[in-house]
Amino acid sequence: MPKGLLSVVTGNTPDVRGAVVDRLLHLSPHAAVLAVSIQKGGDEYPTVQRFMSGDDHRLQSAAPLSATGDPVVILRQDLLSLRRTPGGPHVILALPTELDILPFLVELWRTRIGASSLADHYESAPLVVGVDAASFMADIGCVHRAVHLWGGGEHKAPLTPAEVAARQVEAADTLIVPVPGDGERQHAAGAAALASHLNGQALLVTPSGAAEAGARLPPSLILPTPRGAAEEWLARLEPVTVPRARRGTHHGVDSVLWRARRPLHPQRLADTLTSVLHGVIRSRGHLWLSSRPDSVVTWRSAGPHLELREADSWLEAGTSRAWKTASPQRRTLASWFWHDYYGERRNEITFTGTDLDDQRIRSTLDSALLTDTELSLGREGWTSTPDPLLSGGDSP
């Protein structure tokens, strides 16, 4: 039996998610839809509600399904059941904002011992994210409350609404930002420009009306992705993966990429943060701190909130086990950036914001690097530098 096609859709509001599903149904009118909502309670498993619809009469008359448990397990069984439905080779999985989408999909697709993989039954279409401009612009600066997401197998640490909004956009293969035909058109265009800078690799679609929106979606949205979906999702989660900086300024939004091949002095870096983050809406990357020369320290900001976290260890020459367990993308990046003495160690951050001064950002961060004299002290000298950023293992 040939494989089915799985389209994954999400959005920052239920309305925009529904609108994207409707537009996909214009391209694939016989697709089955599995719409999901999640209600969490405490530290227990959430309640997962699903509604199935499609051409098959059994789907049309089906009542909403509800179960408490691991969403990955529940939805995997639903998808396998839908695969057995006659005439339903295409399934649209509509996921809610309560999921950290990339970790969740990696876990959903993961092969389990004694069970078949979803990859044996489905090919993945591009991941489509709908963006309601007003909600997105409100959330991307909000850091004053906590949001709990489910990331596949476990509760995720609380995040800010700004971080949730940025992660959802960065996960997409295709971004759909509807542009209303009223006075909000300029506002929506600005949101679309920001979203496209946060994810420069995604296809950006900005339909301007419900009537023609379906016809304007590219047919590629209901075709299998050319690369392995699970491998691509996992690669995006690598701590050394840095978003590509999009060139040019669009509606006042631009991006700056900073790189350096020597350690950062933690105290001097802490002193520069206010200046570096001025005007920055989102930044992502990783650091090589002199106080932690063996650790990949991830840098992630959304709105005015910055998180630094020890996420992994740098690959070393001769550590065959670490190289074997690393992903193909990680090994490729390490080879590209390899230095005979420093290995793969490097600093790399992409900043996105409004009216950014790229020279100021780069020169300010360069001033926090170890000087030649400090560099000559070697690892013992580096590790003795004061570290106000990660002292005690806590993020700032």
CSV table of C-alpha atoms in Angstrom, one decimal:
chain,number,residue,atom,x,y,z
A,1,MET,CA,0.0,0.0,0.0
A,2,PRO,CA,1.5,3.4,-0.9
A,3,LYS,CA,2.2,5.8,1.8
A,4,GLY,CA,-0.2,8.6,2.8
A,5,LEU,CA,0.6,12.3,3.0
A,6,LEU,CA,0.7,14.1,6.3
A,7,SER,CA,0.3,17.9,6.4
A,8,VAL,CA,1.0,19.5,9.8
A,9,VAL,CA,-0.7,22.8,10.4
A,10,THR,CA,-0.6,25.1,13.4
A,11,GLY,CA,-1.2,28.8,14.1
A,12,ASN,CA,-0.9,31.4,16.8
A,13,THR,CA,-4.8,31.6,17.1
A,14,PRO,CA,-7.5,29.1,16.6
A,15,ASP,CA,-9.1,31.3,13.9
A,16,VAL,CA,-5.9,31.5,11.8
A,17,ARG,CA,-5.2,27.8,12.2
A,18,GLY,CA,-8.7,27.1,10.9
A,19,ALA,CA,-8.3,29.4,8.0
A,20,VAL,CA,-5.1,27.7,7.0
A,21,VAL,CA,-6.8,24.3,7.2
A,22,ASP,CA,-9.6,25.6,5.0
A,23,ARG,CA,-7.1,26.9,2.4
A,24,LEU,CA,-5.3,23.6,2.3
A,25,LEU,CA,-8.7,21.9,1.7
A,26,HIS,CA,-9.0,24.0,-1.4
A,27,LEU,CA,-5.9,22.3,-2.7
A,28,SER,CA,-6.8,18.8,-1.4
A,29,PRO,CA,-10.6,18.7,-1.0
A,30,HIS,CA,-10.7,14.9,-0.1
A,31,ALA,CA,-8.2,15.2,2.7
A,32,ALA,CA,-9.1,14.0,6.2
A,33,VAL,CA,-8.7,16.5,9.0
A,34,LEU,CA,-7.5,15.7,12.5
A,35,ALA,CA,-8.0,18.8,14.7
A,36,VAL,CA,-6.5,18.7,18.2
A,37,SER,CA,-6.9,20.7,21.3
A,38,ILE,CA,-5.1,20.2,24.6
A,39,GLN,CA,-6.2,21.1,28.2
A,40,LYS,CA,-3.5,20.8,30.8
A,41,GLY,CA,-3.8,20.3,34.5
A,42,GLY,CA,-1.0,20.4,37.0
A,43,ASP,CA,1.9,18.0,36.4
A,44,GLU,CA,-0.3,15.3,35.1
A,45,TYR,CA,-0.8,14.3,31.5
A,46,PRO,CA,-3.2,16.6,29.6
A,47,THR,CA,-6.6,15.9,28.2
A,48,VAL,CA,-6.3,15.6,24.4
A,49,GLN,CA,-9.4,16.3,22.4
A,50,ARG,CA,-9.6,15.4,18.7
A,51,PHE,CA,-12.1,16.0,16.0
A,52,MET,CA,-11.9,14.0,12.8
A,53,SER,CA,-13.6,15.1,9.6
A,54,GLY,CA,-13.4,14.1,5.9
A,55,ASP,CA,-15.2,12.5,2.9
A,56,ASP,CA,-15.6,9.2,4.6
A,57,HIS,CA,-19.0,8.9,6.3
A,58,ARG,CA,-17.5,7.5,9.4
A,59,LEU,CA,-15.4,10.6,9.9
A,60,GLN,CA,-18.3,13.0,9.1
A,61,SER,CA,-20.4,11.5,11.8
A,62,ALA,CA,-17.7,10.9,14.4
A,63,ALA,CA,-18.1,12.6,17.7
A,64,PRO,CA,-15.1,14.5,19.3
A,65,LEU,CA,-12.7,12.1,20.9
A,66,SER,CA,-11.2,12.8,24.3
A,67,ALA,CA,-8.4,11.0,26.2
A,68,THR,CA,-6.0,11.8,29.0
A,69,GLY,CA,-2.4,10.8,28.4
A,70,ASP,CA,0.7,11.5,26.4
A,71,PRO,CA,-0.4,13.5,23.3
A,72,VAL,CA,2.3,11.8,21.2
A,73,VAL,CA,0.9,8.3,21.9
A,74,ILE,CA,-2.7,9.3,21.4
A,75,LEU,CA,-2.1,11.2,18.1
A,76,ARG,CA,0.1,8.4,16.8
A,77,GLN,CA,-2.7,5.9,17.2
A,78,ASP,CA,-5.1,8.3,15.6
A,79,LEU,CA,-2.9,8.8,12.6
A,80,LEU,CA,-2.4,5.0,12.2
A,81,SER,CA,-6.1,4.5,12.4
A,82,LEU,CA,-6.7,7.2,9.7
A,83,ARG,CA,-4.2,5.6,7.5
A,84,ARG,CA,-6.4,2.5,7.4
A,85,THR,CA,-9.4,4.5,6.4
A,86,PRO,CA,-10.3,3.8,2.7
A,87,GLY,CA,-9.8,6.8,0.4
A,88,GLY,CA,-7.9,8.9,2.9
A,89,PRO,CA,-4.3,9.1,1.7
A,90,HIS,CA,-3.9,12.7,2.8
A,91,VAL,CA,-4.3,13.7,6.4
A,92,ILE,CA,-4.2,17.3,7.7
A,93,LEU,CA,-3.1,17.3,11.4
A,94,ALA,CA,-4.1,20.7,12.9
A,95,LEU,CA,-2.1,21.2,16.2
A,96,PRO,CA,-2.7,23.8,18.9
A,97,THR,CA,-0.3,26.4,20.3
A,98,GLU,CA,0.1,24.4,23.5
A,99,LEU,CA,2.7,22.3,21.8
A,100,ASP,CA,6.4,23.1,21.3
A,101,ILE,CA,6.0,22.0,17.7
A,102,LEU,CA,9.5,20.9,16.6
A,103,PRO,CA,10.3,18.7,19.7
A,104,PHE,CA,6.8,17.3,19.5
A,105,LEU,CA,7.0,16.3,15.9
A,106,VAL,CA,10.4,14.7,16.4
A,107,GLU,CA,9.0,12.6,19.2
A,108,LEU,CA,5.8,11.8,17.2
A,109,TRP,CA,8.0,10.6,14.2
A,110,ARG,CA,10.5,8.7,16.4
A,111,THR,CA,10.7,4.9,15.7
A,112,ARG,CA,9.8,2.8,18.7
A,113,ILE,CA,11.0,-0.6,19.6
A,114,GLY,CA,8.5,-3.2,18.6
A,115,ALA,CA,6.3,-0.8,16.6
A,116,SER,CA,6.3,0.6,13.2
A,117,SER,CA,7.3,4.2,12.5
A,118,LEU,CA,5.0,6.8,11.2
A,119,ALA,CA,7.5,7.1,8.4
A,120,ASP,CA,6.5,3.6,7.3
A,121,HIS,CA,2.9,5.0,6.7
A,122,TYR,CA,3.2,8.7,5.8
A,123,GLU,CA,5.4,11.1,3.9
A,124,SER,CA,5.5,14.6,5.4
A,125,ALA,CA,4.3,17.7,3.5
A,126,PRO,CA,5.7,21.1,4.4
A,127,LEU,CA,4.9,22.3,8.0
A,128,VAL,CA,2.5,25.2,7.6
A,129,VAL,CA,2.2,27.9,10.3
A,130,GLY,CA,-0.6,30.5,10.2
A,131,VAL,CA,0.2,33.9,11.8
A,132,ASP,CA,-2.5,36.3,13.0
A,133,ALA,CA,-0.6,39.6,12.7
A,134,ALA,CA,-2.3,41.4,15.6
A,135,SER,CA,-1.7,38.5,18.1
A,136,PHE,CA,1.8,37.9,16.9
A,137,MET,CA,2.9,41.5,17.3
A,138,ALA,CA,1.3,41.6,20.8
A,139,ASP,CA,3.0,38.3,21.9
A,140,ILE,CA,6.5,38.9,20.5
A,141,GLY,CA,7.2,41.6,23.1
A,142,CYS,CA,5.3,39.9,26.0
A,143,VAL,CA,7.6,38.5,28.7
A,144,HIS,CA,5.5,39.2,31.8
A,145,ARG,CA,3.8,35.9,32.2
A,146,ALA,CA,4.7,32.2,31.8
A,147,VAL,CA,3.4,29.7,29.2
A,148,HIS,CA,3.7,26.0,29.6
A,149,LEU,CA,4.0,23.9,26.5
A,150,TRP,CA,4.0,20.1,25.9
A,151,GLY,CA,7.1,19.1,23.9
A,152,GLY,CA,6.7,15.4,23.3
A,153,GLY,CA,7.0,13.0,26.3
A,154,GLU,CA,7.3,15.7,29.0
A,155,HIS,CA,6.3,19.2,30.1
A,156,LYS,CA,8.5,21.9,28.9
A,157,ALA,CA,10.0,24.5,31.1
A,158,PRO,CA,7.8,27.6,31.3
A,159,LEU,CA,8.4,30.1,28.4
A,160,THR,CA,7.4,33.7,27.8
A,161,PRO,CA,4.7,34.4,25.2
A,162,ALA,CA,7.4,36.1,23.1
A,163,GLU,CA,9.5,32.9,23.1
A,164,VAL,CA,6.4,30.8,22.1
A,165,ALA,CA,5.5,33.2,19.3
A,166,ALA,CA,9.1,33.2,17.9
A,167,ARG,CA,9.5,29.4,18.1
A,168,GLN,CA,6.3,28.7,16.3
A,169,VAL,CA,7.4,31.0,13.4
A,170,GLU,CA,10.9,29.5,13.3
A,171,ALA,CA,9.5,26.0,13.0
A,172,ALA,CA,7.6,26.6,9.7
A,173,ASP,CA,8.4,25.4,6.2
A,174,THR,CA,5.6,27.8,5.0
A,175,LEU,CA,4.3,30.9,6.8
A,176,ILE,CA,0.8,32.1,5.9
A,177,VAL,CA,0.2,35.7,7.1
A,178,PRO,CA,-3.3,36.8,6.0
A,179,VAL,CA,-3.4,40.5,5.1
A,180,PRO,CA,-6.8,42.0,5.9
A,181,GLY,CA,-8.3,44.5,3.4
A,182,ASP,CA,-8.9,47.2,5.9
A,183,GLY,CA,-6.7,49.7,7.8
A,184,GLU,CA,-4.7,46.8,9.3
A,185,ARG,CA,-2.9,46.1,6.0
A,186,GLN,CA,0.2,48.0,7.0
A,187,HIS,CA,0.3,46.3,10.4
A,188,ALA,CA,0.0,42.9,8.8
A,189,ALA,CA,2.8,43.7,6.3
A,190,GLY,CA,5.1,44.6,9.2
A,191,ALA,CA,4.3,41.3,11.0
A,192,ALA,CA,4.9,39.4,7.8
A,193,ALA,CA,8.3,41.1,7.4
A,194,LEU,CA,9.3,40.3,10.9
A,195,ALA,CA,8.2,36.6,10.5
A,196,SER,CA,10.2,36.3,7.3
A,197,HIS,CA,13.3,37.6,9.1
A,198,LEU,CA,12.8,35.2,12.0
A,199,ASN,CA,12.6,32.3,9.5
A,200,GLY,CA,14.3,33.3,6.2
A,201,GLN,CA,14.1,29.7,4.9
A,202,ALA,CA,10.3,29.5,5.0
A,203,LEU,CA,8.1,30.2,2.1
A,204,LEU,CA,6.1,33.4,2.9
A,205,VAL,CA,2.5,33.5,1.6
A,206,THR,CA,0.3,36.6,2.3
A,207,PRO,CA,-3.2,36.0,1.0
A,208,SER,CA,-5.3,39.1,0.9
A,209,GLY,CA,-8.8,37.6,0.7
A,210,ALA,CA,-10.7,34.5,1.7
A,211,ALA,CA,-12.2,33.9,-1.7
A,212,GLU,CA,-9.0,33.7,-3.6
A,213,ALA,CA,-6.7,32.5,-0.8
A,214,GLY,CA,-7.0,28.8,-1.6
A,215,ALA,CA,-6.2,29.2,-5.2
A,216,ARG,CA,-3.1,31.3,-4.4
A,217,LEU,CA,-1.5,28.7,-2.2
A,218,PRO,CA,1.3,26.9,-4.0
A,219,PRO,CA,0.6,23.2,-4.9
A,220,SER,CA,3.9,22.3,-3.2
A,221,LEU,CA,2.1,22.5,0.1
A,222,ILE,CA,0.4,19.1,-0.6
A,223,LEU,CA,3.5,17.4,-1.9
A,224,PRO,CA,6.1,15.4,0.2
A,225,THR,CA,9.1,17.4,1.4
A,226,PRO,CA,12.3,16.7,-0.6
A,227,ARG,CA,14.3,15.8,2.5
A,228,GLY,CA,13.6,13.5,5.4
A,229,ALA,CA,11.2,15.4,7.7
A,230,ALA,CA,12.3,14.0,11.0
A,231,GLU,CA,16.0,14.6,10.3
A,232,GLU,CA,15.3,18.2,9.2
A,233,TRP,CA,13.2,18.9,12.4
A,234,LEU,CA,16.0,17.4,14.6
A,235,ALA,CA,18.7,19.4,12.8
A,236,ARG,CA,16.8,22.7,13.6
A,237,LEU,CA,17.0,21.8,17.3
A,238,GLU,CA,20.8,21.4,17.4
A,239,PRO,CA,22.3,23.9,19.8
A,240,VAL,CA,24.9,24.9,17.2
A,241,THR,CA,22.2,25.6,14.5
A,242,VAL,CA,21.9,29.4,14.0
A,243,PRO,CA,19.1,31.1,11.9
A,244,ARG,CA,20.3,32.4,8.6
A,245,ALA,CA,20.3,36.2,8.6
A,246,ARG,CA,18.1,37.6,5.9
A,247,ARG,CA,19.6,40.4,3.8
A,248,GLY,CA,18.0,43.7,3.4
A,249,THR,CA,15.5,45.8,5.4
A,250,HIS,CA,11.8,45.2,5.1
A,251,HIS,CA,9.3,47.5,6.8
A,252,GLY,CA,12.1,48.6,9.2
A,253,VAL,CA,13.1,45.0,10.1
A,254,ASP,CA,16.6,43.7,9.5
A,255,SER,CA,18.9,41.0,10.8
A,256,VAL,CA,22.6,41.0,11.8
A,257,LEU,CA,24.9,38.0,12.1
A,258,TRP,CA,27.9,38.1,14.4
A,259,ARG,CA,30.6,35.5,14.5
A,260,ALA,CA,33.9,35.2,16.4
A,261,ARG,CA,36.6,32.5,16.9
A,262,ARG,CA,37.9,33.3,20.4
A,263,PRO,CA,36.3,33.1,23.8
A,264,LEU,CA,34.1,35.7,25.4
A,265,HIS,CA,34.9,37.3,28.7
A,266,PRO,CA,31.7,36.7,30.8
A,267,GLN,CA,31.9,39.9,32.8
A,268,ARG,CA,32.6,42.2,29.8
A,269,LEU,CA,29.8,40.4,27.9
A,270,ALA,CA,27.4,41.0,30.8
A,271,ASP,CA,28.3,44.7,30.8
A,272,THR,CA,27.5,45.0,27.1
A,273,LEU,CA,24.1,43.3,27.1
A,274,THR,CA,22.0,46.5,27.4
A,275,SER,CA,23.7,48.0,24.4
A,276,VAL,CA,23.8,44.8,22.3
A,277,LEU,CA,20.0,44.1,22.8
A,278,HIS,CA,18.8,47.6,22.0
A,279,GLY,CA,16.2,47.4,19.3
A,280,VAL,CA,16.5,43.6,19.1
A,281,ILE,CA,13.2,41.7,18.9
A,282,ARG,CA,14.6,38.2,18.6
A,283,SER,CA,18.1,36.7,18.8
A,284,ARG,CA,19.4,33.1,18.7
A,285,GLY,CA,22.8,31.5,18.7
A,286,HIS,CA,25.5,30.0,20.8
A,287,LEU,CA,28.6,31.2,22.8
A,288,TRP,CA,32.1,30.1,23.6
A,289,LEU,CA,32.6,31.5,27.2
A,290,SER,CA,36.1,31.5,28.6
A,291,SER,CA,34.7,30.4,32.0
A,292,ARG,CA,33.1,27.3,30.4
A,293,PRO,CA,35.5,26.4,27.6
A,294,ASP,CA,34.0,22.9,27.1
A,295,SER,CA,30.3,23.9,27.0
A,296,VAL,CA,28.1,25.1,24.1
A,297,VAL,CA,26.2,27.9,25.8
A,298,THR,CA,23.0,28.7,23.9
A,299,TRP,CA,21.9,32.4,23.5
A,300,ARG,CA,18.1,33.0,23.1
A,301,SER,CA,16.2,36.2,23.5
A,302,ALA,CA,12.6,37.2,22.6
A,303,GLY,CA,11.4,40.6,23.5
A,304,PRO,CA,13.5,41.9,26.5
A,305,HIS,CA,14.1,38.5,28.0
A,306,LEU,CA,17.5,36.8,27.4
A,307,GLU,CA,18.2,33.2,28.4
A,308,LEU,CA,21.7,31.7,28.4
A,309,ARG,CA,22.0,27.9,29.0
A,310,GLU,CA,24.7,25.2,28.9
A,311,ALA,CA,23.2,23.0,26.3
A,312,ASP,CA,25.9,20.6,25.1
A,313,SER,CA,29.6,20.0,24.9
A,314,TRP,CA,31.9,21.0,22.0
A,315,LEU,CA,33.0,18.1,19.9
A,316,GLU,CA,36.7,17.2,20.4
A,317,ALA,CA,39.2,15.4,18.2
A,318,GLY,CA,39.5,11.8,19.2
A,319,THR,CA,36.1,11.5,21.0
A,320,SER,CA,34.7,9.0,18.6
A,321,ARG,CA,31.6,8.2,20.7
A,322,ALA,CA,30.5,11.8,20.7
A,323,TRP,CA,31.0,12.1,17.0
A,324,LYS,CA,29.0,9.0,16.3
A,325,THR,CA,26.1,10.1,18.4
A,326,ALA,CA,26.1,13.6,16.9
A,327,SER,CA,23.6,14.3,14.1
A,328,PRO,CA,24.9,14.5,10.5
A,329,GLN,CA,24.3,18.3,10.5
A,330,ARG,CA,26.3,18.7,13.7
A,331,ARG,CA,29.2,16.7,12.2
A,332,THR,CA,29.0,18.7,9.0
A,333,LEU,CA,29.0,22.1,10.8
A,334,ALA,CA,31.9,20.9,13.0
A,335,SER,CA,33.9,20.0,9.9
A,336,TRP,CA,33.2,23.4,8.2
A,337,PHE,CA,34.3,25.4,11.2
A,338,TRP,CA,37.1,23.1,12.5
A,339,HIS,CA,40.2,24.7,13.9
A,340,ASP,CA,43.3,22.6,14.6
A,341,TYR,CA,43.6,24.0,18.1
A,342,TYR,CA,40.1,25.2,19.1
A,343,GLY,CA,38.1,22.5,17.3
A,344,GLU,CA,34.5,23.6,16.5
A,345,ARG,CA,34.4,26.3,19.2
A,346,ARG,CA,33.0,29.6,18.1
A,347,ASN,CA,30.5,32.3,18.8
A,348,GLU,CA,27.6,32.8,16.4
A,349,ILE,CA,24.4,34.9,17.0
A,350,THR,CA,21.7,36.2,14.7
A,351,PHE,CA,19.9,39.4,15.8
A,352,THR,CA,16.6,40.5,14.4
A,353,GLY,CA,15.0,43.8,15.2
A,354,THR,CA,14.0,47.3,14.0
A,355,ASP,CA,16.6,49.8,12.8
A,356,LEU,CA,19.5,47.7,14.1
A,357,ASP,CA,23.0,49.3,13.9
A,358,ASP,CA,25.1,46.3,12.7
A,359,GLN,CA,28.4,48.0,13.3
A,360,ARG,CA,27.5,48.9,16.9
A,361,ILE,CA,26.4,45.3,17.6
A,362,ARG,CA,29.5,43.7,16.2
A,363,SER,CA,32.0,46.2,17.7
A,364,THR,CA,30.3,45.9,21.1
A,365,LEU,CA,30.5,42.1,21.1
A,366,ASP,CA,34.0,42.2,19.8
A,367,SER,CA,35.1,44.3,22.7
A,368,ALA,CA,33.9,41.5,25.1
A,369,LEU,CA,36.2,38.9,23.5
A,370,LEU,CA,39.4,37.9,25.2
A,371,THR,CA,42.4,40.1,24.4
A,372,ASP,CA,45.6,38.5,23.0
A,373,THR,CA,47.1,38.7,26.5
A,374,GLU,CA,44.2,37.0,28.1
A,375,LEU,CA,44.1,34.4,25.3
A,376,SER,CA,47.8,33.5,25.9
A,377,LEU,CA,46.9,32.5,29.5
A,378,GLY,CA,45.3,29.3,28.2
A,379,ARG,CA,42.4,27.3,29.6
A,380,GLU,CA,43.5,27.7,33.3
A,381,GLY,CA,43.6,31.4,32.9
A,382,TRP,CA,40.3,31.6,31.1
A,383,THR,CA,38.3,29.5,33.6
A,384,SER,CA,39.4,31.8,36.4
A,385,THR,CA,37.5,34.8,34.9
A,386,PRO,CA,34.5,36.0,36.8
A,387,ASP,CA,31.2,34.7,35.5
A,388,PRO,CA,28.1,36.7,36.5
A,389,LEU,CA,26.1,35.1,33.7
A,390,LEU,CA,26.0,31.4,34.6
A,391,SER,CA,27.3,31.4,38.2
A,392,GLY,CA,25.9,28.5,40.0
A,393,GLY,CA,24.5,27.1,36.7
A,394,ASP,CA,21.5,29.5,36.7
A,395,SER,CA,20.5,31.4,33.6
A,396,PRO,CA,20.2,35.2,34.0
